[in-house]
Short mmCIF file of C-alpha atoms and ligand atoms in Angstrom, two decimals:
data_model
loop_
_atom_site.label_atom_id
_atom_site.label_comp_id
_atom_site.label_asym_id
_atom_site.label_seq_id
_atom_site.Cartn_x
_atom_site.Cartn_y
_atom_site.Cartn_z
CA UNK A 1 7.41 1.90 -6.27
CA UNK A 2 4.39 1.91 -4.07
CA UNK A 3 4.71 2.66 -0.14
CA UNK A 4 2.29 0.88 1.90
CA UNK A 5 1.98 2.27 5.88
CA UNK A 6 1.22 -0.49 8.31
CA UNK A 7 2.71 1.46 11.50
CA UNK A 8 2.73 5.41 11.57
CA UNK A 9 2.79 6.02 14.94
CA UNK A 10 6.19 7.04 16.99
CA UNK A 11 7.65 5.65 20.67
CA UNK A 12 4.69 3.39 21.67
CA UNK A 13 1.06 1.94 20.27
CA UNK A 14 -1.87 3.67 21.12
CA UNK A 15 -5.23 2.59 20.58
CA UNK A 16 -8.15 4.99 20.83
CA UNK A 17 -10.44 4.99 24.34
CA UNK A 18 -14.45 4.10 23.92
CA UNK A 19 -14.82 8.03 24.64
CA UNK A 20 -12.55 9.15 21.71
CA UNK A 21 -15.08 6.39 19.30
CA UNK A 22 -18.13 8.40 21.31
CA UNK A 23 -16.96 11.66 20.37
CA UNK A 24 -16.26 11.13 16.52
CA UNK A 25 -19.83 9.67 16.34
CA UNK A 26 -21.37 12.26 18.11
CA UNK A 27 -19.18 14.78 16.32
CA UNK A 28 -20.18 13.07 12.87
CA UNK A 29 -24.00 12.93 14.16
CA UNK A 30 -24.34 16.82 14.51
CA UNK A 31 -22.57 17.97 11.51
CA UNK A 32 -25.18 15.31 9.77
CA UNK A 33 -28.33 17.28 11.36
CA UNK A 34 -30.93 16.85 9.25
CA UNK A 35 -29.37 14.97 6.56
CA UNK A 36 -30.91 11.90 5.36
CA UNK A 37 -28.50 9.21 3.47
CA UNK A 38 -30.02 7.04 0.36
CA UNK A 39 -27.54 4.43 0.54
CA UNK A 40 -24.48 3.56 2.19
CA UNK A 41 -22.55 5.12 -0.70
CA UNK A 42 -24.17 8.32 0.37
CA UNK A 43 -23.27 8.04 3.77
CA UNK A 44 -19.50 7.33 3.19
CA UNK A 45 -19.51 9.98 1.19
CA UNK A 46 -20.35 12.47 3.66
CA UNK A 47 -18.20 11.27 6.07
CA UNK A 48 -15.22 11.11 3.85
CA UNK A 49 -15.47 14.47 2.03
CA UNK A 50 -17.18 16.31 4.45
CA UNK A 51 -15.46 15.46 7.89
CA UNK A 52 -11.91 16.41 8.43
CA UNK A 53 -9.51 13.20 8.35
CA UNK A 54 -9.31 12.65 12.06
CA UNK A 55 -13.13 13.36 12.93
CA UNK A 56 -14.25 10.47 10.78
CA UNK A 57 -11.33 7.95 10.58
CA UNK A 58 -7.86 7.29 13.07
CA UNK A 59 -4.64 7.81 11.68
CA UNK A 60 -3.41 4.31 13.76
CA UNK A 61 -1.40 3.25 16.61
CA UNK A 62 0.99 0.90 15.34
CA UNK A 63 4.54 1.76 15.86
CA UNK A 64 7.10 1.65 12.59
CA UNK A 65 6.89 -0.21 9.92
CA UNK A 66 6.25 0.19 6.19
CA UNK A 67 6.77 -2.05 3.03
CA UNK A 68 8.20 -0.77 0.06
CA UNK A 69 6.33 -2.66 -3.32
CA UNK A 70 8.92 -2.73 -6.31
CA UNK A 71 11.41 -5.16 -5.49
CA UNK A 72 12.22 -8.19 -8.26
CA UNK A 73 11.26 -11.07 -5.98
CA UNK A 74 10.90 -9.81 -2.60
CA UNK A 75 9.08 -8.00 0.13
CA UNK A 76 10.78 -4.81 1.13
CA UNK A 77 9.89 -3.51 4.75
CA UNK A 78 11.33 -0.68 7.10
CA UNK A 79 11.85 -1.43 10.42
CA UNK A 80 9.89 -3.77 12.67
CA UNK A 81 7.69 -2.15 14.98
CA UNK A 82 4.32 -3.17 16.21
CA UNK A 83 2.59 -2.98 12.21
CA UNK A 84 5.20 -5.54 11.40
CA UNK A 85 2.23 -8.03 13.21
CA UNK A 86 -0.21 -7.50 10.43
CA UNK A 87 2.22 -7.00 7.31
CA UNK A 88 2.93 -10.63 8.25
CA UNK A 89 -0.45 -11.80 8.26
CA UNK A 90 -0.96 -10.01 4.56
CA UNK A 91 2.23 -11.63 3.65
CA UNK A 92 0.96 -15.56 4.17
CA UNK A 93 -1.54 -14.37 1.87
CA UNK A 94 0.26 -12.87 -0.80
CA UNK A 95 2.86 -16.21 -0.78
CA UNK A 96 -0.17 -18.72 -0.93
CA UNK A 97 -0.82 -17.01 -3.94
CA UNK A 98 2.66 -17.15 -5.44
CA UNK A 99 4.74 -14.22 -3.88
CA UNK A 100 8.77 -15.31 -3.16
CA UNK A 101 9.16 -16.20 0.47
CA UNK A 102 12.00 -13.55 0.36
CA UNK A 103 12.05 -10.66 2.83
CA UNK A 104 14.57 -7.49 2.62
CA UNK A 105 13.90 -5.77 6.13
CA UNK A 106 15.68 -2.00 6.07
CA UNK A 107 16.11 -0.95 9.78
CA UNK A 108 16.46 2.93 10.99
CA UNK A 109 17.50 1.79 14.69
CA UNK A 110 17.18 -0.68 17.01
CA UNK A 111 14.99 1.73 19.53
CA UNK A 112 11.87 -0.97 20.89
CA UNK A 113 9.19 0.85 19.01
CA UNK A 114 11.16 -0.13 15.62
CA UNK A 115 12.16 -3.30 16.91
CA UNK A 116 8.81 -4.92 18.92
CA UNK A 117 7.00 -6.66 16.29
CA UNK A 118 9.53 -9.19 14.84
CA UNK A 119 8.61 -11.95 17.41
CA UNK A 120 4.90 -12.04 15.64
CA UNK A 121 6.10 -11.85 12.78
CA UNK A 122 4.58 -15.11 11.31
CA UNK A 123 7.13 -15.69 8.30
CA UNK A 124 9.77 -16.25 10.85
CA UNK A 125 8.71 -19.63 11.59
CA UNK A 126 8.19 -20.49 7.70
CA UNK A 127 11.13 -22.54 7.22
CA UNK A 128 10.81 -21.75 3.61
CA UNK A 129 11.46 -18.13 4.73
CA UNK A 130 14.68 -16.46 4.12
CA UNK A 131 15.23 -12.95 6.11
CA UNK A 132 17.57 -10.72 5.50
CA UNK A 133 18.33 -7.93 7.64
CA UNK A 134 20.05 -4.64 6.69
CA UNK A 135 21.15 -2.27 9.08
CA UNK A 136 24.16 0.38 9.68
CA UNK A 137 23.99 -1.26 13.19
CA UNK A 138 26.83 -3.66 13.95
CA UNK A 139 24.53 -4.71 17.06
CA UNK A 140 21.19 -5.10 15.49
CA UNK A 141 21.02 -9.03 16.13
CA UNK A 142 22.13 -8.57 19.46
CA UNK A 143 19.26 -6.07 19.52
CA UNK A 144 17.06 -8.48 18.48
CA UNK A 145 17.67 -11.64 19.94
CA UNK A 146 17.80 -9.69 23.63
CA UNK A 147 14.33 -9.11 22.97
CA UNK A 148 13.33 -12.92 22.72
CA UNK A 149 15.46 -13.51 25.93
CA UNK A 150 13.30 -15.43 28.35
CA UNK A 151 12.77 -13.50 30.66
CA UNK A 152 11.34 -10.70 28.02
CA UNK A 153 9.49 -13.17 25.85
CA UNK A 154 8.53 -16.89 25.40
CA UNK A 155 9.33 -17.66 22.17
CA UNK A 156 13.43 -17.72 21.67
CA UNK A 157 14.97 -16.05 18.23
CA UNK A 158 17.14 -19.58 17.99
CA UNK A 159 13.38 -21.02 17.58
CA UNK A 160 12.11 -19.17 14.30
CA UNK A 161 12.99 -21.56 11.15
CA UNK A 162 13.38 -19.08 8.70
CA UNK A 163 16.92 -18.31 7.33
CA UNK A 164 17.91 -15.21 8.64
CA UNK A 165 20.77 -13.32 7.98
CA UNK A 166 22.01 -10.12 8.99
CA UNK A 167 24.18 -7.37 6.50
CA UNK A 168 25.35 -4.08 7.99
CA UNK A 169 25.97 -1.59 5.74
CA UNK A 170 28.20 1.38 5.18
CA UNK A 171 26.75 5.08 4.64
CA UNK A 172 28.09 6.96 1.47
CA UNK A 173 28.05 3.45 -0.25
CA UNK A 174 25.58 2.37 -2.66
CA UNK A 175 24.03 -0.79 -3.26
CA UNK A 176 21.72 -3.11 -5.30
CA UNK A 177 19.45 -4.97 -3.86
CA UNK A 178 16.87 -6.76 -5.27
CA UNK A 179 16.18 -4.07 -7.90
CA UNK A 180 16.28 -1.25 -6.49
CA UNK A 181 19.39 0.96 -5.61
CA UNK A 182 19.83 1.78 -1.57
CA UNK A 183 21.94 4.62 0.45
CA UNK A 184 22.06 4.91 4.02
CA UNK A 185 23.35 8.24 5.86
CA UNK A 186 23.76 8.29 10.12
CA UNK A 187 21.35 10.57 11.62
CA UNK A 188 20.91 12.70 15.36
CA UNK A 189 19.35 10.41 17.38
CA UNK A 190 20.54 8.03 20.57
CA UNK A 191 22.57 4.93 19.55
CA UNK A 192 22.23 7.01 16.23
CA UNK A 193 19.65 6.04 13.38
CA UNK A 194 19.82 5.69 9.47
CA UNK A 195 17.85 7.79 6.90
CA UNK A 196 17.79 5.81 3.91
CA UNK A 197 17.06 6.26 0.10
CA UNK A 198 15.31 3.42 -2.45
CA UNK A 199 15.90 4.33 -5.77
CA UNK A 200 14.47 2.65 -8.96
CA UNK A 201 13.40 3.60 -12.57
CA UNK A 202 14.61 7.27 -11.33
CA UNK A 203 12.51 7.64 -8.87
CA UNK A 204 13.49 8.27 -5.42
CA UNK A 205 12.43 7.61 -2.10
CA UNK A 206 13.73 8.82 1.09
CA UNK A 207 12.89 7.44 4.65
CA UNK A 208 13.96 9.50 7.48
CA UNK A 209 12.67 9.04 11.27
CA UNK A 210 13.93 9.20 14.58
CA UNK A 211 16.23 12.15 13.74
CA UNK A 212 16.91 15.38 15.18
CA UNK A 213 17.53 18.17 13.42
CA UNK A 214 18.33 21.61 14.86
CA UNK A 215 17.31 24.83 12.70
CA UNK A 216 20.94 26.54 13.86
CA UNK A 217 22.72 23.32 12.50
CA UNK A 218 23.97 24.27 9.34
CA UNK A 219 25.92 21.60 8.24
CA UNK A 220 23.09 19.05 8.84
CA UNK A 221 20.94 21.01 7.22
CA UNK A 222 23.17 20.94 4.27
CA UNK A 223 24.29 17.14 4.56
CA UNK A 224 20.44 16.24 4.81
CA UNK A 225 19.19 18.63 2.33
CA UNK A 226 21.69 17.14 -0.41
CA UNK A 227 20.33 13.47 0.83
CA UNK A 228 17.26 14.26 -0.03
CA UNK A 229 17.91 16.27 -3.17
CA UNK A 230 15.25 15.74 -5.83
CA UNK A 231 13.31 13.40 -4.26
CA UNK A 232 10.00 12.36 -5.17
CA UNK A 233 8.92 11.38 -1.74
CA UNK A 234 10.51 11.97 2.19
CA UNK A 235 8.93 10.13 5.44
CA UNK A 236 10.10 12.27 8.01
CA UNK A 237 9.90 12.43 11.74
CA UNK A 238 7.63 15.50 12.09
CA UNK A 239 6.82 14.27 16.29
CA UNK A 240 6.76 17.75 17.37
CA UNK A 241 5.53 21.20 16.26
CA UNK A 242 8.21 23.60 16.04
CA UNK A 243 8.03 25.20 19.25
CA UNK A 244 7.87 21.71 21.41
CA UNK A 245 11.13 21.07 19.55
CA UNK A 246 12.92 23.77 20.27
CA UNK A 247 11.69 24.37 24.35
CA UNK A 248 10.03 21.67 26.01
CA UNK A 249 11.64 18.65 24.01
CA UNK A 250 15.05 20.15 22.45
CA UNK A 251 17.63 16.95 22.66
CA UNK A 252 14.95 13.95 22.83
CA UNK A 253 15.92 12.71 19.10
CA UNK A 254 13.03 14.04 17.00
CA UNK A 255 11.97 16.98 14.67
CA UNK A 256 9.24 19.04 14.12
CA UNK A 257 6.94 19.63 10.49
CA UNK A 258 8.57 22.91 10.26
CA UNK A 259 12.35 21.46 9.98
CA UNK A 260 10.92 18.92 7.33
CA UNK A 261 9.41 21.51 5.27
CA UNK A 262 12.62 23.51 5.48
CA UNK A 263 15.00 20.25 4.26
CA UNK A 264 12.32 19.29 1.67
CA UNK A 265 12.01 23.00 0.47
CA UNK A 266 16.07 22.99 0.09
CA UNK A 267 16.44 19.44 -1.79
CA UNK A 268 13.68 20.88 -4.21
CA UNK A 269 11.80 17.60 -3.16
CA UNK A 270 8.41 16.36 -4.14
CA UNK A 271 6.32 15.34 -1.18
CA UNK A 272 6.82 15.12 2.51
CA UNK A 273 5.20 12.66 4.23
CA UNK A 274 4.40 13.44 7.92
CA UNK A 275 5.41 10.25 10.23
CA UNK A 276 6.49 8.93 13.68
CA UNK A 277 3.31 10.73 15.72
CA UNK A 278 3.38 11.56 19.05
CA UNK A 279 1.42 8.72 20.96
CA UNK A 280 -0.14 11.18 22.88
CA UNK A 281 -1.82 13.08 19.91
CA UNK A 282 -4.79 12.40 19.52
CA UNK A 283 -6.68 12.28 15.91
CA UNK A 284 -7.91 15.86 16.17
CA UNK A 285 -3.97 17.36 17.53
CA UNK A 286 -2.47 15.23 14.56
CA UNK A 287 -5.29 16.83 12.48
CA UNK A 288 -4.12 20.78 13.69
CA UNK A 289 -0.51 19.31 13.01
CA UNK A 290 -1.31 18.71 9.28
CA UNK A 291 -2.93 21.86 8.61
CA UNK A 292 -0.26 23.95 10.43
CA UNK A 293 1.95 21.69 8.23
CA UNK A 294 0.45 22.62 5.02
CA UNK A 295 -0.19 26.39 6.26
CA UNK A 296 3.76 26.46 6.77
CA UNK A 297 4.57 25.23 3.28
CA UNK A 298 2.36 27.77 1.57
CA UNK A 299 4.09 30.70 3.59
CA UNK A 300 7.45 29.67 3.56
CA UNK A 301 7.44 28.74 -0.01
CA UNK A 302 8.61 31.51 -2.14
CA UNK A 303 9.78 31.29 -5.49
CA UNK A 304 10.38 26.95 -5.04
CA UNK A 305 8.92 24.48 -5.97
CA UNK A 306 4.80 23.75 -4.27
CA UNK A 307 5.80 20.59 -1.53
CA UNK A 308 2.85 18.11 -1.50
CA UNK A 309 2.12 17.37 2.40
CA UNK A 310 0.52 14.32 2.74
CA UNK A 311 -0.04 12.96 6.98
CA UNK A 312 0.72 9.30 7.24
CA UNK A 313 -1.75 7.07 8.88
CA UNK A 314 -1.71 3.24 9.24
CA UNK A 315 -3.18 1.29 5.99
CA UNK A 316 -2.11 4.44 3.63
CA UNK A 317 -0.94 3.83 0.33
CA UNK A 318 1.29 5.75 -1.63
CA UNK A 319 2.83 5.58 -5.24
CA UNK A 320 6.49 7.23 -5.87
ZN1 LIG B 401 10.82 5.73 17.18
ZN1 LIG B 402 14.28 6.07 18.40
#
């Protein structure tokens, strides 16, 4: 399976100001004093290997929404936030060229930043298009068809020509679809979310935002830890440091980096993938966040297994 990011960022989309653009090229400009560049391979070079992450690239502003590659004869895609826009776009591409017009959307929650980018979504008015929607929700195409209500948006759901078709699942079931095998468990969060797991050719994947978890909770700890047991990667909410989570922004639905390592470090899992930042982070806080991140994992590591960190940004690419 291959993960593809096209929306990393949590709550809202963000875009970076002309003065954030100013200061990574002024930043980039001084640490290049005195350096001349051959060619432009040179110069890429340089800014890829010797600028941190966030000083010479953005790590996005779309809101949720990834695409799982690995299916049979589908797309695969979690949730349906403001990435969702361009996914499509890379999708009418990918059919011209033979891809089924067959789409298996996975939602976490019906919260707007999951939820905002299905009216330009540009398959749903292929009426070659079939949709299918799974969700634990019972209310997710009430969800979504409130959002296309006139007086929120021109364009009506009852317009779109695709065929679309909602399934909700149950947790502690397990089912096949398309391939690969899926689990869904509830999760902390308001109107509750879904964590789910994607597993194929014994490799497993486990997608888990918009969640709270609470370092006194032991049972949660233990239910989550098991869900994620062995897994060879985990997207996880990491929104907050530790000690915003437990002060400042205790009860608003989302976890910290340091609760992820901890559940990762218990399941014995592979790789944690930081996800859902905080729309007010800018590149260089989301920068600190990583490297407190990976500073945490080395410390609290012990005798277990070494957790690969890897900080999601929109456009990234990852193979399970
Ligand atoms: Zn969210
Ligand atoms: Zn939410």
């Amino acid at each position: 399976m291959l993960v593809r990011f096209w929306g990393t960022r949590g709550s809202l989309p963000v875009a970076p100001r002309a003065r954030a653009v100013e200061d990574k090229l002024v930043g980039a400009l001084m640490r290049a004093s005195g350096r001349s560049f051959a060619d432009e391979s040179e110069a890429r070079a340089f800014v890829n290997e010797e600028l941190e992450f966030g000083e010479g690239h953005t790590y996005g502003g779309a809101t949720t929404c990834l695409e799982i590659e690995g299916a049979d004869n589908s797309f695969v895609i979690l949730d349906m936030g403001s990435g969702l826009r361009e996914l499509g776009n890379d999708a009418f591409r990918r059919m011209a060229s033979g891809h089924p017009r067959v789409f298996n959307f996975f939602m976490s929650h019906l919260h707007w930043d999951h939820i905002m980018g299905f009216p330009f979504f540009g398959p749903a008015f292929d009426p070659n298009a079939h949709i299918i929607v799974h969700s634990g929700h019972a209310d997710c195409e009430a969800a979504l068809r409130r959002q296309q209500e006139e007086i929120s948006f021109p364009v009506a759901f009852d317009w779109l020509r695709a065929k679309i078709e909602f399934k909700v699942l149950t947790p502690g079931e397990r089912y096949h679809v398309d391939g690969i095998d899926v689990e869904l468990m509830p999760q902390d969060h308001s109107h509750i979310s879904y964590a789910w797991k994607f597993s194929k050719n014994g490799r497993r994947l486990v997608f888990s935002t918009d969640a709270e978890h609470r370092m006194d909770d032991i049972e949660d700890t233990r239910a989550f830890e098991s869900f994620f047991k062995d897994a060879d990667l985990v997207i996880c909410d990491t929104m907050y440091s530790l000690a915003e989570s437990i002060t400042l922004k205790a009860d608003w639905g989302h976890s910290s980096n340091v609760m992820a390592v901890n559940l990762c470090h218990g399941a014995g899992a592979r790789k944690l993938v930081l996800f859902h930042h905080e729309p007010t982070s800018s590149d260089a806080d989301i920068d600190n966040l990583f490297a407190e991140t990976i500073r945490y994992e080395a410390l609290s590591r012990k005798d277990r297994r070494k957790l690969d960190v890897i900080c999601s940004y929109d456009s990234l690419e990852v193979e399970v």
